[in-house]
Amino acid sequence: MRILPQNEKLRAYNEFFTPEESDIIIEAPGRINLIGEHIDYNGGHVLPAAINRKITIRLKKNGHENICTIFSSSYNCKFDLDLHNIKKSNVLWENYILGVIHFIHLLKPNSLLGFDCIIDSDLPMGAGISSSAAFECGFAAGLNNLFNLELTDIEIITVSQSAEQTFVGTNCGIMDQFSVVKGRKNKLIFLNCNTLDFKYINADFDPYNIILLNTNVSHTLSESEYNTRRDECKIVLDLINKNGNQFECLADVPKQILMLYKNSMSKKEYDRALYVVQENNRVIKATQALENNNMEAFGKLLYQSHLGLKNLYEVSCVELDFLVDYSTKHKEVIGSRMMGGGFGGSTVNLIHKDYVNSYIENVSKAYKEEFSISLTPIIVSVDNGVAIKKHNIQQ
Ligand code: GLA
């Protein structure tokens, strides 16, 4: 990898190829999740959506058999890769690209030829809105189009998820990649992560707006603790199934059954599992509340979700807790919780539309006083999933 000095950056960018010269231009969105955190890999329900902040990926065939050049304007870096020799890199962002190519090779051997790629992002990294899934899914969808691979949406989703798990190293669930590909304007996705059955729900929160508040902290624990949570949940499920049950996933276990085994597991394991079972129920209730326009009930469930993530699942942090606590003292906010994997990133908040600006101003001041860190509000709307914006290829 080569980091480009600022003056070389623009030159590389312009000399490489212009938007007009691109064969394909793809836009891939980030995602929010209203409720159902750490539930996807436990086979339960989640309620995410794609958003209007995006990564743009431009691709162009370069005439080589196997050499590709990738340029990222966010990282201000470029690197070359050889399609005949794909292996993990020690540079994190390169692994998004390498992982996707590796898993496409497995599904469609010998289907790729040399290409160049430019990546531009409007998605803040570390904000918990899944810039990584946007990157992977956008890139996979782009190659799918550029080389006419005929991958299905589910293949694009699972190729991207496998890239994240194997090359990037987070043993993630399917929620992020699913939302990035299947998102629709003004619709939330009520998704069963075990069966992948889903339905679209109107993203209508009137008179409230969804506002993300980015803590701008990202504690280093996040990746290792994520994988540990996943292991802890598996231990509990195995224990319950070893005793004559046959639950496919932890989210399916009724609370009464879980309680039967309480004394056979550690307190920590019990707390993790209790959170999963409760959160899965909350997602179902929250979806019903939203369908009935009961915003108060919906907001309360968001608060309960945060308490579970903080006290039972233990993936929050002081900065996230501060923001949620602050909101409970302000009645213009009817729901707030940490969003995404945790240990930093953003909270998702439902703020009355008449008070959005004043609330942001006050909470930002309070946050700065407490931590000496600036808070970044992210105003999002619910938008379409991955979309091909330009296609110049003669098939
Ligand atoms: C990350 C993972 C997802 C999901 C969330 C927590 O975003 O990539 O699969 O587990 O954390 O809900």
Coordinates of C-alpha atoms and ligand atoms in Angstrom, one line a residue:
M1 CA 0.0 0.0 0.0
R2 CA 1.2 3.5 -0.7
I3 CA -0.1 6.6 1.1
L4 CA -0.2 9.5 -1.3
P5 CA 1.0 13.0 -0.3
Q6 CA -1.8 15.5 -0.7
N7 CA -0.6 17.0 -4.0
E8 CA -0.2 13.5 -5.5
K9 CA -3.7 12.5 -4.2
L10 CA -5.6 14.8 -6.6
R11 CA -3.3 13.9 -9.5
A12 CA -3.8 10.2 -8.9
Y13 CA -7.5 10.7 -8.5
N14 CA -7.9 12.6 -11.7
E15 CA -5.4 10.8 -13.9
F16 CA -6.8 7.4 -12.9
F17 CA -10.2 7.8 -14.6
T18 CA -13.0 10.2 -14.5
P19 CA -16.6 9.5 -13.6
E20 CA -17.4 9.7 -17.4
E21 CA -14.7 7.1 -18.1
S22 CA -16.0 4.6 -15.5
D23 CA -17.8 1.5 -16.7
I24 CA -19.9 1.2 -13.6
I25 CA -20.7 3.6 -10.7
I26 CA -22.3 2.1 -7.6
E27 CA -23.7 3.8 -4.6
A28 CA -23.8 1.7 -1.4
P29 CA -25.5 3.1 1.8
G30 CA -24.7 2.7 5.4
R31 CA -27.3 1.4 7.7
I32 CA -29.1 2.2 11.0
N33 CA -30.8 -0.3 13.3
L34 CA -33.8 0.8 15.2
I35 CA -33.8 -2.1 17.6
G36 CA -32.5 -5.7 17.8
E37 CA -28.8 -5.3 18.6
H38 CA -26.5 -8.4 18.7
I39 CA -29.5 -10.4 17.7
D40 CA -28.6 -11.3 14.1
Y41 CA -26.0 -13.9 15.0
N42 CA -28.4 -15.3 17.6
G43 CA -31.1 -16.0 14.9
G44 CA -33.6 -13.4 16.1
H45 CA -35.4 -10.4 14.6
V46 CA -33.9 -7.0 13.8
L47 CA -35.3 -3.7 12.5
P48 CA -32.6 -2.0 10.4
A49 CA -32.7 0.3 7.3
A50 CA -30.4 1.7 4.7
I51 CA -29.7 5.4 4.9
N52 CA -28.9 8.4 2.6
R53 CA -25.2 8.5 3.5
K54 CA -23.2 6.4 1.0
I55 CA -20.0 5.1 -0.4
T56 CA -19.5 5.6 -4.1
I57 CA -17.4 3.0 -6.0
R58 CA -16.3 3.5 -9.6
L59 CA -15.0 0.6 -11.7
K60 CA -13.4 0.2 -15.0
K61 CA -11.9 -2.7 -16.9
N62 CA -8.3 -2.1 -17.5
G63 CA -7.4 -4.6 -20.2
H64 CA -5.0 -6.6 -18.0
E65 CA -5.7 -10.3 -17.3
N66 CA -5.0 -10.2 -13.5
I67 CA -3.7 -6.9 -12.3
C68 CA -6.0 -4.4 -10.6
T69 CA -5.4 -1.0 -9.0
I70 CA -7.6 0.2 -6.1
F71 CA -7.7 3.8 -4.9
S72 CA -9.5 4.9 -1.8
S73 CA -9.9 8.7 -1.4
S74 CA -11.0 8.3 2.3
Y75 CA -7.8 6.5 3.2
N76 CA -5.9 8.4 0.6
C77 CA -4.2 5.2 -0.4
K78 CA -3.8 3.0 -3.4
F79 CA -2.7 -0.5 -3.9
D80 CA -2.3 -3.1 -6.6
L81 CA -3.5 -6.6 -6.4
D82 CA -3.1 -9.7 -8.5
L83 CA -6.3 -11.7 -9.1
H84 CA -4.3 -14.9 -9.3
N85 CA -2.8 -14.4 -5.9
I86 CA -5.4 -13.2 -3.4
K87 CA -4.4 -13.4 0.2
K88 CA -5.1 -11.5 3.4
S89 CA -3.3 -8.2 3.8
N90 CA -2.1 -6.6 7.1
V91 CA -3.7 -3.4 6.0
L92 CA -7.3 -3.5 7.2
W93 CA -9.2 -1.7 4.4
E94 CA -7.5 -3.8 1.7
N95 CA -9.1 -6.9 3.2
Y96 CA -12.6 -5.6 2.4
I97 CA -11.6 -5.8 -1.3
L98 CA -9.4 -8.9 -1.1
G99 CA -12.1 -10.8 0.9
V100 CA -14.9 -10.0 -1.5
I101 CA -12.7 -11.1 -4.5
H102 CA -11.7 -14.3 -2.7
F103 CA -15.3 -15.3 -2.0
I104 CA -16.4 -14.4 -5.6
H105 CA -13.6 -16.6 -6.9
L106 CA -15.1 -19.5 -4.8
L107 CA -18.6 -19.0 -6.3
K108 CA -17.6 -18.1 -9.8
P109 CA -14.1 -19.3 -10.6
N110 CA -12.1 -17.5 -13.3
S111 CA -14.8 -15.0 -13.8
L112 CA -12.9 -11.8 -13.1
L113 CA -10.4 -9.8 -15.3
G114 CA -8.2 -6.8 -14.5
F115 CA -10.1 -3.7 -13.4
D116 CA -9.4 -0.4 -11.6
C117 CA -11.4 1.0 -8.8
I118 CA -11.9 4.3 -7.1
I119 CA -13.7 4.5 -3.7
D120 CA -15.2 7.7 -2.3
S121 CA -17.0 7.8 1.0
D122 CA -19.6 10.0 2.6
L123 CA -19.9 7.5 5.5
P124 CA -18.0 8.3 8.7
M125 CA -16.0 5.3 9.9
G126 CA -16.4 4.0 13.4
A127 CA -19.8 5.7 13.8
G128 CA -21.6 2.3 14.0
I129 CA -23.4 2.8 10.6
S130 CA -21.5 0.0 8.9
S131 CA -19.3 1.6 6.4
S132 CA -17.6 -1.8 6.1
A133 CA -20.7 -3.6 4.9
A134 CA -21.4 -0.7 2.5
F135 CA -17.9 -1.1 1.2
E136 CA -18.1 -4.9 0.8
C137 CA -21.6 -5.0 -0.7
G138 CA -21.0 -2.1 -3.0
F139 CA -17.8 -3.7 -4.3
A140 CA -19.4 -7.1 -4.7
A141 CA -22.5 -5.6 -6.5
G142 CA -20.1 -3.6 -8.8
L143 CA -18.1 -6.7 -9.8
N144 CA -21.3 -8.6 -10.3
N145 CA -22.3 -6.0 -12.9
L146 CA -19.0 -5.3 -14.4
F147 CA -18.4 -9.0 -15.2
N148 CA -22.0 -10.1 -15.5
L149 CA -21.6 -12.7 -12.8
E150 CA -25.3 -13.2 -12.2
L151 CA -24.9 -13.3 -8.4
T152 CA -28.2 -13.2 -6.5
D153 CA -28.8 -10.6 -3.8
I154 CA -28.3 -13.3 -1.2
E155 CA -25.0 -14.3 -2.8
I156 CA -23.8 -10.6 -2.7
I157 CA -24.9 -10.5 1.0
T158 CA -23.1 -13.7 2.0
V159 CA -20.0 -13.0 0.0
S160 CA -19.7 -9.7 1.8
Q161 CA -20.4 -11.2 5.2
S162 CA -17.8 -14.0 4.6
A163 CA -15.3 -11.3 3.6
E164 CA -15.9 -9.5 6.9
Q165 CA -15.7 -12.7 9.0
T166 CA -12.7 -14.3 7.3
F167 CA -10.5 -11.4 6.0
V168 CA -11.5 -8.5 8.3
G169 CA -11.8 -10.7 11.4
T170 CA -15.2 -9.8 12.9
N171 CA -17.4 -12.8 13.2
C172 CA -20.4 -10.7 12.3
G173 CA -24.0 -11.6 11.7
I174 CA -26.0 -10.9 8.5
M175 CA -27.9 -7.7 9.4
D176 CA -25.5 -5.1 8.0
Q177 CA -25.0 -6.7 4.7
F178 CA -28.7 -7.5 4.3
S179 CA -29.8 -3.9 5.0
V180 CA -27.2 -2.5 2.7
V181 CA -28.4 -4.6 -0.2
K182 CA -32.2 -4.9 0.5
G183 CA -32.8 -1.4 1.9
R184 CA -35.7 0.6 0.4
K185 CA -36.6 4.3 0.6
N186 CA -38.7 5.1 3.6
K187 CA -38.9 1.4 4.7
L188 CA -37.5 -0.4 7.7
I189 CA -36.7 -4.1 7.3
F190 CA -38.2 -6.4 9.8
L191 CA -35.9 -9.3 9.3
N192 CA -35.8 -12.8 10.8
C193 CA -32.1 -13.5 10.8
N194 CA -32.5 -17.3 11.0
T195 CA -34.9 -17.8 8.1
L196 CA -34.0 -14.5 6.3
D197 CA -37.8 -13.9 5.8
F198 CA -38.5 -10.2 6.0
K199 CA -41.1 -7.6 5.4
Y200 CA -40.9 -3.9 4.9
I201 CA -42.4 -1.6 7.5
N202 CA -43.1 2.1 6.9
A203 CA -40.4 4.3 8.4
D204 CA -42.9 6.8 9.7
F205 CA -42.0 8.3 13.1
D206 CA -43.9 11.5 12.8
P207 CA -43.7 13.9 14.7
Y208 CA -40.2 12.5 15.6
N209 CA -37.0 12.5 13.6
I210 CA -34.3 9.9 13.7
I211 CA -31.0 11.5 14.7
L212 CA -27.8 9.7 15.3
L213 CA -25.3 11.2 17.8
N214 CA -21.8 10.0 17.1
T215 CA -19.7 9.8 20.3
N216 CA -16.5 10.0 18.2
V217 CA -15.0 7.3 20.4
S218 CA -14.2 3.8 19.3
H219 CA -12.9 1.7 22.2
T220 CA -10.4 -1.0 21.1
L221 CA -12.3 -3.7 22.8
S222 CA -15.0 -3.7 20.2
E223 CA -13.7 -6.5 17.9
S224 CA -12.5 -9.0 20.5
E225 CA -15.5 -8.4 22.8
Y226 CA -17.9 -8.9 19.8
N227 CA -16.4 -12.3 19.1
T228 CA -16.5 -13.2 22.8
R229 CA -20.2 -12.3 23.0
R230 CA -20.9 -14.6 20.1
D231 CA -19.0 -17.4 21.8
E232 CA -20.8 -16.9 25.1
C233 CA -24.2 -17.2 23.4
K234 CA -23.1 -20.4 21.6
I235 CA -22.0 -21.9 24.9
V236 CA -25.5 -21.3 26.4
L237 CA -27.3 -22.6 23.3
D238 CA -25.1 -25.8 23.3
L239 CA -25.8 -26.3 27.0
I240 CA -29.6 -26.0 26.6
N241 CA -29.5 -28.4 23.6
K242 CA -27.3 -30.9 25.3
N243 CA -30.1 -31.4 27.8
G244 CA -32.6 -32.7 25.3
N245 CA -33.7 -29.5 23.5
Q246 CA -33.4 -28.7 19.8
F247 CA -33.4 -25.0 19.5
E248 CA -31.9 -23.8 16.2
C249 CA -30.8 -20.5 17.8
L250 CA -30.6 -18.7 21.1
A251 CA -33.3 -16.1 20.3
D252 CA -35.8 -18.9 20.0
V253 CA -35.4 -20.2 23.5
P254 CA -38.3 -19.2 25.7
K255 CA -37.4 -17.4 29.0
Q256 CA -38.9 -20.2 31.1
I257 CA -36.6 -22.7 29.5
L258 CA -33.6 -20.5 29.9
M259 CA -34.4 -20.2 33.6
L260 CA -34.4 -23.9 34.0
Y261 CA -30.7 -24.0 33.2
K262 CA -29.8 -20.8 35.1
N263 CA -27.8 -22.7 37.8
S264 CA -25.8 -24.7 35.2
M265 CA -24.2 -21.6 33.7
S266 CA -22.2 -18.6 34.9
K267 CA -24.0 -15.4 35.8
K268 CA -22.4 -13.7 32.8
E269 CA -23.7 -16.4 30.4
Y270 CA -27.1 -16.2 31.9
D271 CA -27.2 -12.4 31.5
R272 CA -26.1 -12.6 27.9
A273 CA -28.8 -15.1 27.0
L274 CA -31.5 -13.3 29.0
Y275 CA -30.7 -10.1 27.0
V276 CA -31.0 -12.0 23.7
V277 CA -34.3 -13.5 24.6
Q278 CA -35.7 -10.2 25.9
E279 CA -34.4 -8.1 23.0
N280 CA -35.8 -10.4 20.4
N281 CA -39.3 -10.0 22.0
R282 CA -38.7 -6.2 22.1
V283 CA -38.1 -6.1 18.4
I284 CA -41.4 -7.9 17.7
K285 CA -43.3 -5.6 20.1
A286 CA -41.6 -2.5 18.7
T287 CA -42.5 -3.4 15.1
Q288 CA -46.2 -3.8 16.2
A289 CA -46.0 -0.4 18.1
L290 CA -44.7 1.3 14.9
E291 CA -47.4 -0.3 12.8
N292 CA -50.0 1.0 15.2
N293 CA -48.3 4.5 15.3
N294 CA -47.7 4.1 19.0
M295 CA -44.5 6.1 19.1
E296 CA -44.5 6.3 23.0
A297 CA -44.4 2.5 23.3
F298 CA -41.8 2.3 20.5
G299 CA -39.6 4.8 22.3
K300 CA -39.8 3.0 25.6
L301 CA -38.6 -0.2 24.0
L302 CA -35.6 1.6 22.7
Y303 CA -34.7 2.7 26.2
Q304 CA -35.2 -0.8 27.5
S305 CA -33.0 -2.1 24.8
H306 CA -30.2 0.2 25.9
L307 CA -30.5 -0.9 29.5
G308 CA -30.1 -4.5 28.4
L309 CA -27.1 -3.7 26.3
K310 CA -25.5 -1.8 29.1
N311 CA -26.3 -4.1 32.1
L312 CA -26.7 -7.6 30.7
Y313 CA -24.9 -7.7 27.4
E314 CA -22.2 -5.2 28.6
V315 CA -21.3 -3.7 25.2
S316 CA -22.0 0.0 26.0
C317 CA -19.5 2.6 27.3
V318 CA -19.6 5.7 29.5
E319 CA -19.9 8.0 26.5
L320 CA -23.0 6.2 25.1
D321 CA -24.5 5.9 28.5
F322 CA -24.1 9.6 29.1
L323 CA -26.0 10.4 25.9
V324 CA -28.9 8.0 26.7
D325 CA -29.1 9.2 30.3
Y326 CA -29.1 12.8 29.2
S327 CA -32.0 12.2 26.8
T328 CA -34.2 10.6 29.6
K329 CA -34.2 14.0 31.2
H330 CA -35.5 15.8 28.1
K331 CA -39.0 15.0 27.1
E332 CA -38.6 16.0 23.5
V333 CA -36.7 12.7 23.1
I334 CA -38.9 9.6 23.4
G335 CA -36.4 6.9 22.7
S336 CA -32.6 6.5 22.7
R337 CA -30.1 3.7 22.7
M338 CA -26.6 2.7 21.5
M339 CA -26.6 1.4 18.0
G340 CA -24.5 -1.3 16.3
G341 CA -21.7 -3.4 17.9
G342 CA -21.1 -1.0 20.8
F343 CA -18.0 0.3 22.8
G344 CA -18.4 3.6 20.9
G345 CA -20.1 4.7 17.7
S346 CA -23.5 6.4 17.8
T347 CA -26.7 6.5 19.7
V348 CA -30.0 6.4 17.7
N349 CA -32.5 8.9 19.0
L350 CA -36.1 9.8 18.3
I351 CA -36.3 13.6 18.8
H352 CA -39.5 15.7 18.3
K353 CA -39.1 17.5 15.0
D354 CA -39.7 21.0 16.6
Y355 CA -36.8 20.5 19.0
V356 CA -34.1 18.8 17.0
N357 CA -31.8 21.8 16.7
S358 CA -32.1 23.0 20.2
Y359 CA -31.6 19.5 21.6
I360 CA -28.5 18.9 19.5
E361 CA -27.1 22.2 20.7
N362 CA -27.7 21.4 24.3
V363 CA -26.5 17.8 24.3
S364 CA -23.4 18.7 22.3
K365 CA -22.5 21.3 25.0
A366 CA -23.1 18.8 27.8
Y367 CA -21.1 16.1 26.1
K368 CA -18.2 18.4 25.4
E369 CA -18.2 19.6 29.1
E370 CA -18.2 16.0 30.3
F371 CA -15.6 14.4 28.0
S372 CA -13.9 17.3 26.1
I373 CA -14.9 15.5 22.9
S374 CA -17.1 17.0 20.2
L375 CA -20.3 15.2 19.4
T376 CA -21.2 14.8 15.8
P377 CA -24.9 14.7 15.0
I378 CA -25.8 12.7 11.9
I379 CA -29.2 13.5 10.4
V380 CA -30.3 10.5 8.3
S381 CA -33.2 9.5 6.2
V382 CA -34.1 6.0 5.2
D383 CA -33.1 5.3 1.7
N384 CA -32.6 2.6 -1.0
G385 CA -30.0 -0.1 -0.8
V386 CA -27.0 -0.6 -3.2
A387 CA -27.8 0.9 -6.6
I388 CA -26.0 0.9 -9.9
K389 CA -25.9 4.6 -11.0
K390 CA -24.1 4.1 -14.3
H391 CA -23.6 1.1 -16.5
N392 CA -21.6 1.4 -19.7
I393 CA -20.8 -2.3 -20.3
Q394 CA -21.8 -4.0 -23.6
Q395 CA -22.7 -7.5 -22.4
Ligands
GLA1 C1 -22.2 -5.2 14.0 C2 -22.3 -6.5 13.2 C3 -23.7 -6.9 13.0 C4 -24.5 -6.9 14.3 C5 -24.3 -5.6 15.1 C6 -24.9 -5.7 16.4 O1 -22.7 -4.1 13.2 O2 -21.7 -6.4 11.9 O3 -23.8 -8.2 12.4 O4 -24.2 -8.1 15.1 O5 -22.9 -5.3 15.2 O6 -26.3 -5.8 16.3

